[in-house]
mmCIF file of N, CA and C in Angstrom:
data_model
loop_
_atom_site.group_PDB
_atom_site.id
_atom_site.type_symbol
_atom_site.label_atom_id
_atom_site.label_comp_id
_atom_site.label_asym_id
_atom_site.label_seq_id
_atom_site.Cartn_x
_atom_site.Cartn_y
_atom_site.Cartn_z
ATOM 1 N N UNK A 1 -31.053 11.667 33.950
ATOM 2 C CA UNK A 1 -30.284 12.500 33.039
ATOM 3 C C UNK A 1 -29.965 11.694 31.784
ATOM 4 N N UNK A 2 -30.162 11.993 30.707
ATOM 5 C CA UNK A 2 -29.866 11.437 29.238
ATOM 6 C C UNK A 2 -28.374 12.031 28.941
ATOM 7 N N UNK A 3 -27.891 10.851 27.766
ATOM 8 C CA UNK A 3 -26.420 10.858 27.872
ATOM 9 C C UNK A 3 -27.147 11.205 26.581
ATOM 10 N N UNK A 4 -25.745 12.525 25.974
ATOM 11 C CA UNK A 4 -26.137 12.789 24.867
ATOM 12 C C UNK A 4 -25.384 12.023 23.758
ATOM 13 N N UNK A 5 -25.821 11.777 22.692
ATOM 14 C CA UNK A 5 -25.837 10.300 21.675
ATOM 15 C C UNK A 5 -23.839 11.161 21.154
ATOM 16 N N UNK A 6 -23.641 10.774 20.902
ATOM 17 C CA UNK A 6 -22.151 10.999 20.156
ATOM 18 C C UNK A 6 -22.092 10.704 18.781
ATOM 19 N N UNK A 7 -21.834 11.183 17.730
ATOM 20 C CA UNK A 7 -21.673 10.666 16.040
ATOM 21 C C UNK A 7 -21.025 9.726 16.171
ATOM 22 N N UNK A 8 -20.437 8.947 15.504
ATOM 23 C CA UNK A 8 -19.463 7.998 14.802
ATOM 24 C C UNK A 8 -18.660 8.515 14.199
ATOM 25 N N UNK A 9 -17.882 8.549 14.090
ATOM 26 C CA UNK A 9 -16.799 8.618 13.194
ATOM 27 C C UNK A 9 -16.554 8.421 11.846
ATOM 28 N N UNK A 10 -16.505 9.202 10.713
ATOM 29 C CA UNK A 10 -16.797 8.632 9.573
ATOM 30 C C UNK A 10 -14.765 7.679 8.970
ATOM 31 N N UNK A 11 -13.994 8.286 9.399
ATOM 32 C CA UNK A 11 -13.285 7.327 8.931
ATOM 33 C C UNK A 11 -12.584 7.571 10.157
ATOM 34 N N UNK A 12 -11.655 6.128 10.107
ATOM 35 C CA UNK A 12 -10.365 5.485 11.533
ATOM 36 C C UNK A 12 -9.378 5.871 10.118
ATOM 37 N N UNK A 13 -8.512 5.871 10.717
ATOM 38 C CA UNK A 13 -6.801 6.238 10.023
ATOM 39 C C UNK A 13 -6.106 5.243 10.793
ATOM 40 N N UNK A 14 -5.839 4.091 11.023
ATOM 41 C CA UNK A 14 -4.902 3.107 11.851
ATOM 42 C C UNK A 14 -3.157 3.042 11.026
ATOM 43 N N UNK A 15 -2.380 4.107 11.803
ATOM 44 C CA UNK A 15 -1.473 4.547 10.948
ATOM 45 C C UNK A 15 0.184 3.206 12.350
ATOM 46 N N UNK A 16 0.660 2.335 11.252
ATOM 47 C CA UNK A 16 1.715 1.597 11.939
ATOM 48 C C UNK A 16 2.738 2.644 12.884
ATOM 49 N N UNK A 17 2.983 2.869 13.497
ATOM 50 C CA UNK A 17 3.898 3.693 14.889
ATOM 51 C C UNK A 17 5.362 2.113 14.924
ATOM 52 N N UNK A 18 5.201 1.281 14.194
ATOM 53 C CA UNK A 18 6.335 0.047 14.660
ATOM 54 C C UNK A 18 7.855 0.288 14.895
ATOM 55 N N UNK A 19 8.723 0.214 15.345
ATOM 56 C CA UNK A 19 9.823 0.715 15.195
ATOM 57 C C UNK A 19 10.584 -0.157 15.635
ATOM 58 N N UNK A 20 11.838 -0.836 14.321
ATOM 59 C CA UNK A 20 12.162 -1.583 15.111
ATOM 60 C C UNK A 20 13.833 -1.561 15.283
ATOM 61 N N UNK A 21 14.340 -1.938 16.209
ATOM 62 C CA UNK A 21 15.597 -1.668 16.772
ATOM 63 C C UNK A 21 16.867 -1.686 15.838
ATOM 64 N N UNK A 22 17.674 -0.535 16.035
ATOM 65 C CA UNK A 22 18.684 -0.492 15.327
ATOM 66 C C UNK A 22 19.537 -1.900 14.697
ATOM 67 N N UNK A 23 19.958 -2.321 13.683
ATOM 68 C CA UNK A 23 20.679 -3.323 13.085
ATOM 69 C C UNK A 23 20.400 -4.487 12.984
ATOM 70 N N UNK A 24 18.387 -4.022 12.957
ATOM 71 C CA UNK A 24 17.307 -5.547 12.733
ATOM 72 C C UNK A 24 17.313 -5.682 10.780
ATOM 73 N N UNK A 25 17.080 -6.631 10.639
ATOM 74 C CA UNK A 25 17.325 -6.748 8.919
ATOM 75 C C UNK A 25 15.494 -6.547 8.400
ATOM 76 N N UNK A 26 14.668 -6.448 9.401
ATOM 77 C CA UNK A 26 13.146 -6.287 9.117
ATOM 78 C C UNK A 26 12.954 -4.685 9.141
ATOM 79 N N UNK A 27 12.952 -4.362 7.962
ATOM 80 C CA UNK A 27 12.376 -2.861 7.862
ATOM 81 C C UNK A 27 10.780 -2.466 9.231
ATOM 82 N N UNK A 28 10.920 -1.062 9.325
ATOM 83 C CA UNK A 28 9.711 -0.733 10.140
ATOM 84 C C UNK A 28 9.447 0.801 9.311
ATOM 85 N N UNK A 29 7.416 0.586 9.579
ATOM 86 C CA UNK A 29 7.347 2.176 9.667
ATOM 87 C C UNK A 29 8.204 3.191 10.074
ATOM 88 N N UNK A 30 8.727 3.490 11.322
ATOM 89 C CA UNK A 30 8.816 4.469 12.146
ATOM 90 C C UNK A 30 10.132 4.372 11.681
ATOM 91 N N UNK A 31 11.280 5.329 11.155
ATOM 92 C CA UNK A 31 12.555 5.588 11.261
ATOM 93 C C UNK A 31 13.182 6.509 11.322
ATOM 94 N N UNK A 32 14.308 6.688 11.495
ATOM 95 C CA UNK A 32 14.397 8.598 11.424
ATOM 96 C C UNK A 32 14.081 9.713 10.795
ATOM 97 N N UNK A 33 13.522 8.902 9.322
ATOM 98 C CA UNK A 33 12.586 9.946 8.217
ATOM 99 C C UNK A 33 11.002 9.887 8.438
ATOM 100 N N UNK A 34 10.981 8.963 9.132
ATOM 101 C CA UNK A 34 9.651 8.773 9.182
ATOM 102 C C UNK A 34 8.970 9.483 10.626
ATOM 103 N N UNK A 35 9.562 9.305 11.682
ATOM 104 C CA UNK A 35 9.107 9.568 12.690
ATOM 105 C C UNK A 35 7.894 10.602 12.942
ATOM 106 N N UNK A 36 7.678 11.656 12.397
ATOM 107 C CA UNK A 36 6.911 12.654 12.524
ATOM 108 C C UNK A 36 5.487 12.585 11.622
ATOM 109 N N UNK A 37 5.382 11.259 10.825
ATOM 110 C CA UNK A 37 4.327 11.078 10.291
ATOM 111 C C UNK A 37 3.054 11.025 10.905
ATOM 112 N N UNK A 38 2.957 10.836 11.800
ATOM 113 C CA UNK A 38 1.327 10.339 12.725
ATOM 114 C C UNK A 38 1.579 11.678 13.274
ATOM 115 N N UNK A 39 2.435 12.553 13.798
ATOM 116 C CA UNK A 39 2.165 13.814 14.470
ATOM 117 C C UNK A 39 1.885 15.067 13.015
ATOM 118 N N UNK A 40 2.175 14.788 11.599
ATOM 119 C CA UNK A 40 1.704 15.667 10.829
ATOM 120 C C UNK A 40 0.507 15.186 10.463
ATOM 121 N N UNK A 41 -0.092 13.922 10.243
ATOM 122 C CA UNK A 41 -1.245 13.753 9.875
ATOM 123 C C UNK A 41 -2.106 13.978 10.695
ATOM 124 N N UNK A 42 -2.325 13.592 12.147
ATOM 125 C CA UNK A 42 -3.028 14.807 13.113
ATOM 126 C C UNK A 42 -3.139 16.046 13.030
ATOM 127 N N UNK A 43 -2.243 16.504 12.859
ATOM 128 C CA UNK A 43 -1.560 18.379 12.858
ATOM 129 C C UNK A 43 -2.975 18.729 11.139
ATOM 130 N N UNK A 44 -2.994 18.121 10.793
ATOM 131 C CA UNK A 44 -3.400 18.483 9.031
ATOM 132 C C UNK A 44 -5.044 18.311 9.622
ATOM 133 N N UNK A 45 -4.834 17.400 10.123
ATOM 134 C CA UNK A 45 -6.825 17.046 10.050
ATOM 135 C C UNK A 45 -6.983 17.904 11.344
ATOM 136 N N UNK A 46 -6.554 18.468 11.934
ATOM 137 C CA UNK A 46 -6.921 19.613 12.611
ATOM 138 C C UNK A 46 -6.845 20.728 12.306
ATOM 139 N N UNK A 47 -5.969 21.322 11.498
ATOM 140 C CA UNK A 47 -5.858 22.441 10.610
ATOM 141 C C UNK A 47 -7.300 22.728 9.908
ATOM 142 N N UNK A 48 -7.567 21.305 9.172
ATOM 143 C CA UNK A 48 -8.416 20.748 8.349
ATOM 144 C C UNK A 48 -10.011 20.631 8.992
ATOM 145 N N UNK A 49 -10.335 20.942 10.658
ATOM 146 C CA UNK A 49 -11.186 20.600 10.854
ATOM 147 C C UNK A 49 -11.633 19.227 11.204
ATOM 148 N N UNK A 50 -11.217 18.425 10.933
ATOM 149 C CA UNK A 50 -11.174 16.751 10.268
ATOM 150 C C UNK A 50 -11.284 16.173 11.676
ATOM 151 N N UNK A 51 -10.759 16.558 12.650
ATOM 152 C CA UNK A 51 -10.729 15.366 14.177
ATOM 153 C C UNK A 51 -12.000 15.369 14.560
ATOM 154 N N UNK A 52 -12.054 14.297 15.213
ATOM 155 C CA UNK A 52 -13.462 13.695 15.051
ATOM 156 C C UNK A 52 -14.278 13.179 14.103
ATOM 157 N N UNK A 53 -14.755 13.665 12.952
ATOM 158 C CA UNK A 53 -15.233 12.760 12.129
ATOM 159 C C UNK A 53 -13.835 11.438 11.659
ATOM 160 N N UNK A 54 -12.983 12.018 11.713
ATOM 161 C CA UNK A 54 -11.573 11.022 11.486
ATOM 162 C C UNK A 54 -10.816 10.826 12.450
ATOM 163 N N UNK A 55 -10.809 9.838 13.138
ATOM 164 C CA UNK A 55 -10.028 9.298 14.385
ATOM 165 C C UNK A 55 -8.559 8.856 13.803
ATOM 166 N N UNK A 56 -7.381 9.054 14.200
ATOM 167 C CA UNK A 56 -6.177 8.741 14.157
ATOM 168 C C UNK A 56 -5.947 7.765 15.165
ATOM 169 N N UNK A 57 -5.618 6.343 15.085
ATOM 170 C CA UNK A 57 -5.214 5.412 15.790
ATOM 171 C C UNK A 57 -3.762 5.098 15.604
ATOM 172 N N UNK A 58 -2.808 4.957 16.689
ATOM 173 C CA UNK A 58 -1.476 4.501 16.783
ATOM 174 C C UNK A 58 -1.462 2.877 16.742
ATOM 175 N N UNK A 59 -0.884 2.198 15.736
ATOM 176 C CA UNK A 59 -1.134 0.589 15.999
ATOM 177 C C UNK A 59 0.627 0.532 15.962
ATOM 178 N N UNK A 60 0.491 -0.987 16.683
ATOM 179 C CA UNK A 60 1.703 -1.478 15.755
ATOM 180 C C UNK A 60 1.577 -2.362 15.293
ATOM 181 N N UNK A 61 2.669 -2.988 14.496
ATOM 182 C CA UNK A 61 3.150 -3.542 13.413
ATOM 183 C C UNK A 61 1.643 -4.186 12.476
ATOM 184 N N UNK A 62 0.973 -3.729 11.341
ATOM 185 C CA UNK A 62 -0.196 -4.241 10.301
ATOM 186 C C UNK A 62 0.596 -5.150 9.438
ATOM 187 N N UNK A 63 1.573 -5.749 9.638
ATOM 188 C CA UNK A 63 2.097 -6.777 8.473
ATOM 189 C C UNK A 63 2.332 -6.772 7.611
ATOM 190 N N UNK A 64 2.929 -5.503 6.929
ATOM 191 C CA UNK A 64 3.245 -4.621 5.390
ATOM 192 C C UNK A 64 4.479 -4.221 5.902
ATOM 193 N N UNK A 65 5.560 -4.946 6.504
ATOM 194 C CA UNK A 65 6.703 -4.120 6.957
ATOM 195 C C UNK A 65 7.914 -3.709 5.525
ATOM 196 N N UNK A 66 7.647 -3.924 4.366
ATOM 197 C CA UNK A 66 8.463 -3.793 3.569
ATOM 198 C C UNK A 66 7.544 -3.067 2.862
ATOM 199 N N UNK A 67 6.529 -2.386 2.304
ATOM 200 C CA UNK A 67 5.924 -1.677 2.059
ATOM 201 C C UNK A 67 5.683 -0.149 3.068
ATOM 202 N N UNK A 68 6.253 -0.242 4.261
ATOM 203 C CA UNK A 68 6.376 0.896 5.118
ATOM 204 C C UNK A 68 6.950 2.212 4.762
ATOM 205 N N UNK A 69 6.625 3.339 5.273
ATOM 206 C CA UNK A 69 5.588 3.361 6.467
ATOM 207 C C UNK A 69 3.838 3.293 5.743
ATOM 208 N N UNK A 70 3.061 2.360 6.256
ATOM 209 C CA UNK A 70 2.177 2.352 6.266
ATOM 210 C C UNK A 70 0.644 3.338 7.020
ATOM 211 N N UNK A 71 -0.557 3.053 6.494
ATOM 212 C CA UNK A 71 -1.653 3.367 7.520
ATOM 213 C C UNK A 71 -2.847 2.209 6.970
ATOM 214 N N UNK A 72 -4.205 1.803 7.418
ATOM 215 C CA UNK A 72 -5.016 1.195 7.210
ATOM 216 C C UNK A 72 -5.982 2.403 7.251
ATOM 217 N N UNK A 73 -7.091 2.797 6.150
ATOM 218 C CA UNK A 73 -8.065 3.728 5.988
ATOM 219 C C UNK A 73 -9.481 2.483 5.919
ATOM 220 N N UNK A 74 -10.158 2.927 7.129
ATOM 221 C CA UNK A 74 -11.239 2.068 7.261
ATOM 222 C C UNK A 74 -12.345 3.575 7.352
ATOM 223 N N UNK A 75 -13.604 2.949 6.852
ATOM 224 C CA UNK A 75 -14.159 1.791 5.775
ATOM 225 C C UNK A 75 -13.349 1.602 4.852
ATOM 226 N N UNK A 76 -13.294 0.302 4.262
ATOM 227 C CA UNK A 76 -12.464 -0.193 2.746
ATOM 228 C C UNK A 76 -11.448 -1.038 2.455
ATOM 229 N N UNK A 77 -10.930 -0.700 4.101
ATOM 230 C CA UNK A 77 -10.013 -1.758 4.034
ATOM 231 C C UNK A 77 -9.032 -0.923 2.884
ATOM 232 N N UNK A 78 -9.108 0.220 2.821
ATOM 233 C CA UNK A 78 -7.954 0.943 2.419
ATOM 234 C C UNK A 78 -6.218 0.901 2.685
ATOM 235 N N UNK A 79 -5.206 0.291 2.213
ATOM 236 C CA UNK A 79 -3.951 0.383 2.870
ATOM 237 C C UNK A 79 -2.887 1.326 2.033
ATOM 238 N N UNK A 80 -2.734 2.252 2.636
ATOM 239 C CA UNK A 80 -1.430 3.118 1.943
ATOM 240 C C UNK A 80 -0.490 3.133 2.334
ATOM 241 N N UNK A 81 0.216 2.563 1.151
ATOM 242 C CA UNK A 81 1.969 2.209 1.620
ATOM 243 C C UNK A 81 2.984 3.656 1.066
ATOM 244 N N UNK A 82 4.295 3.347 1.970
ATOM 245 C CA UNK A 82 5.563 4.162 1.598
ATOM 246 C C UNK A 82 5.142 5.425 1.641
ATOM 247 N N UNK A 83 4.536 5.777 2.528
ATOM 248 C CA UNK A 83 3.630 7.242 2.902
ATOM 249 C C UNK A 83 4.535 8.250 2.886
ATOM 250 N N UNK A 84 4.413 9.434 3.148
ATOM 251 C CA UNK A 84 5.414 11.236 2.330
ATOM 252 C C UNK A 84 4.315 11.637 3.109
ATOM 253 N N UNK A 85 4.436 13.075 3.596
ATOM 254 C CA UNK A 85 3.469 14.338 4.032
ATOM 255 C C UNK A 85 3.237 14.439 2.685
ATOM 256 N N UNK A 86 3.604 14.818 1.936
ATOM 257 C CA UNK A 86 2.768 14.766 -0.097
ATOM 258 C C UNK A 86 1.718 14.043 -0.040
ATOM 259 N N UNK A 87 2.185 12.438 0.258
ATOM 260 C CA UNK A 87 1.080 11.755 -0.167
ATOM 261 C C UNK A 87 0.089 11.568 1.375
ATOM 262 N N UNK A 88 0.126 12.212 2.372
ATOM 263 C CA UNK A 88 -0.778 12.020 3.405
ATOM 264 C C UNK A 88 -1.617 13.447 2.769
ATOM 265 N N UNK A 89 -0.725 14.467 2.495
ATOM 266 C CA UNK A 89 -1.609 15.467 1.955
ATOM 267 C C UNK A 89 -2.626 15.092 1.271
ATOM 268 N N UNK A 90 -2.318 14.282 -0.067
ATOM 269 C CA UNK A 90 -3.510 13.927 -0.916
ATOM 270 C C UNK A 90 -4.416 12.790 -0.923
ATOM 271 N N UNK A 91 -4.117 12.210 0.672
ATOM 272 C CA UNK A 91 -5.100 10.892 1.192
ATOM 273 C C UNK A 91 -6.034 12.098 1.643
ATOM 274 N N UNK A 92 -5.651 13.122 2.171
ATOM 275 C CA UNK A 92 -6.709 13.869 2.858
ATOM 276 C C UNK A 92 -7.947 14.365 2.189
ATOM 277 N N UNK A 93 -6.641 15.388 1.051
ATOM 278 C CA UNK A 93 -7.781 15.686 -0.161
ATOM 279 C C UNK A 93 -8.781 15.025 -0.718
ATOM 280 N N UNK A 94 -7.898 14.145 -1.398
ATOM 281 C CA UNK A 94 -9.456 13.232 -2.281
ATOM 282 C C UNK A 94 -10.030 12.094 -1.741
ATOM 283 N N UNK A 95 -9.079 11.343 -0.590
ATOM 284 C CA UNK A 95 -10.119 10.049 -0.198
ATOM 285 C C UNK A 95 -10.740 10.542 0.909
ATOM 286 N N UNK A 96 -10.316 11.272 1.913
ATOM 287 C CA UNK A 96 -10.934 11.719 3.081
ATOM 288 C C UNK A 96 -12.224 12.892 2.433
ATOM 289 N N UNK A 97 -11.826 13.970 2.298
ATOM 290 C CA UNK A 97 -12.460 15.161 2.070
ATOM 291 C C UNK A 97 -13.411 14.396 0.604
ATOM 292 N N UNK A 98 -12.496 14.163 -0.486
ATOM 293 C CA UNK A 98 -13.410 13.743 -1.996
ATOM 294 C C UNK A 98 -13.997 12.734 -2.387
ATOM 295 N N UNK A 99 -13.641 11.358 -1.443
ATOM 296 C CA UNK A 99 -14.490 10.388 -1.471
ATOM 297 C C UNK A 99 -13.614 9.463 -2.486
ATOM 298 N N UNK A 100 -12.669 9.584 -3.275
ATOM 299 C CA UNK A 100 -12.112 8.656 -3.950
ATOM 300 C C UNK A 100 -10.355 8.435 -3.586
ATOM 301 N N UNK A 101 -10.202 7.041 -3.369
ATOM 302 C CA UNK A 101 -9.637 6.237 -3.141
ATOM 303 C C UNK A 101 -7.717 7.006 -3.654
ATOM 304 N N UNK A 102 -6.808 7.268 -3.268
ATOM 305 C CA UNK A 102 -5.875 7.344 -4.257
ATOM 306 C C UNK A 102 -5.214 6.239 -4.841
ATOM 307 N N UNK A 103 -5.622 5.855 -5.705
ATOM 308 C CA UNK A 103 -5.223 4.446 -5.827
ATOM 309 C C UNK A 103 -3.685 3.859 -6.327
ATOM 310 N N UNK A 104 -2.809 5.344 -6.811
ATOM 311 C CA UNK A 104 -1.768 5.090 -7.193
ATOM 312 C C UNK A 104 -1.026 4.744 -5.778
ATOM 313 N N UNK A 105 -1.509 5.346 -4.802
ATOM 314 C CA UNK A 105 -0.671 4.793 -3.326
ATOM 315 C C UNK A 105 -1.044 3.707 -2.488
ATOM 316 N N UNK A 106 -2.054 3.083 -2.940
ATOM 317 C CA UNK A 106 -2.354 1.833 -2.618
ATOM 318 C C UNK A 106 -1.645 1.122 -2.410
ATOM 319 N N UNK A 107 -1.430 -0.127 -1.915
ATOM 320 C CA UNK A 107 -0.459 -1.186 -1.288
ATOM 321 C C UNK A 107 -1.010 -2.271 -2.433
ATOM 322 N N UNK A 108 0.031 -2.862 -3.391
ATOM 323 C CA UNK A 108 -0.190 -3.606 -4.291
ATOM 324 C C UNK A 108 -0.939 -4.728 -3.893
ATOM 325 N N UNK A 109 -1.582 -5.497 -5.212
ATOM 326 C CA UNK A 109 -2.649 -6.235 -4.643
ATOM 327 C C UNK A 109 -1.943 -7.708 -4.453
ATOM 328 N N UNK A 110 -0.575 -7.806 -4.457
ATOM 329 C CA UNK A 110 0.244 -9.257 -4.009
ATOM 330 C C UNK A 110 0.905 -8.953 -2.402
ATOM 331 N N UNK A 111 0.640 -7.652 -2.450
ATOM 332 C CA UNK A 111 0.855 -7.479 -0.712
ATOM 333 C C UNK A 111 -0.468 -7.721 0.040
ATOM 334 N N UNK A 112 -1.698 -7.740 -0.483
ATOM 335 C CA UNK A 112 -2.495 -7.327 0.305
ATOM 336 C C UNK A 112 -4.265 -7.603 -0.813
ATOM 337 N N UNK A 113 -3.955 -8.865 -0.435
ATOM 338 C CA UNK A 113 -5.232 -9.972 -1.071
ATOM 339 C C UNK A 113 -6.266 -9.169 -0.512
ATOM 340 N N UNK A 114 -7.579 -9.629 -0.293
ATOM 341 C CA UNK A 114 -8.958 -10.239 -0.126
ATOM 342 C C UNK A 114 -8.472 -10.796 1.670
ATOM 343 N N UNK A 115 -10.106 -9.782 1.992
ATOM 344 C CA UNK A 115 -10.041 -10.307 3.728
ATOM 345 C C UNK A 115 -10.079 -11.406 3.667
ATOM 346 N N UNK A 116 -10.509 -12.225 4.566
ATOM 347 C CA UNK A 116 -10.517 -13.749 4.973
ATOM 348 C C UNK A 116 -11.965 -13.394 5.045
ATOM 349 N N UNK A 117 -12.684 -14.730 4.489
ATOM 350 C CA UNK A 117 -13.756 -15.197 4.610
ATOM 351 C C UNK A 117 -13.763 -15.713 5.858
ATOM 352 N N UNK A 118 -14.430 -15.479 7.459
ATOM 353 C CA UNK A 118 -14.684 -16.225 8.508
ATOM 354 C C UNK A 118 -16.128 -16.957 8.360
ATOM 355 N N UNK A 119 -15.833 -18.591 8.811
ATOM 356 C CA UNK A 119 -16.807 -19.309 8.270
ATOM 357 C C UNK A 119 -17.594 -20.097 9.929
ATOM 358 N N UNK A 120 -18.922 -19.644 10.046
ATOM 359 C CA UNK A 120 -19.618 -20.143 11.248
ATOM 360 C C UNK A 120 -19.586 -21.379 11.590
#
């Protein structure tokens, strides 16, 4: 019996879920305004059609905790900070669905250099 081949995924969404305990001085994604973010951005790309070619991953903590709530948009190495249902709306629209980047929600480039060169 042949296993039938499966697509790939054209984009991962690795959206921070971190949350961190009441009367910590380290900001987190997840807070009482935030909480419902990873359950509307699912909710949209299904509305949208979108699951499956776009996988939603729960991570924690990506190391942007003062730039939160965060997500990582791979391919690109995409990071969008201080996220809104507004602005998940218009990650959908134009970088998911239109192919270009929103770059005004980007995670500044002193938060968030150049990968690491790994050297053999």
């Amino acid at each position: 019996m042949e296993i039938p081949s499966i697509p790939q995924p054209t984009f991962y969404i690795f959206k921070c879920e971190q949350a961190s305990p009441p009367g910590m001085p380290k900001p987190s994604c997840v807070n009482e305004n935030t909480r419902d973010l990873f359950n509307y951005t699912t909710k949209l790309l299904m509305q949208k059609g979108l699951m499956g070619p776009v996988q939603v991953v729960r991570t924690s903590c990506l190391g942007r905790c003062e730039m939160g709530p965060v997500m990582l948009l791979e391919p690109g190495h995409h990071m969008y900070c201080q996220l809104s249902k507004e602005k998940i709306d218009k990650i959908v629209e134009e970088h998911i669905l239109g192919g270009s980047p929103v770059v005004e929600y980007l995670i500044p480039k002193q938060h968030w250099g150049e990968a690491i060169k790994l050297e053999n």
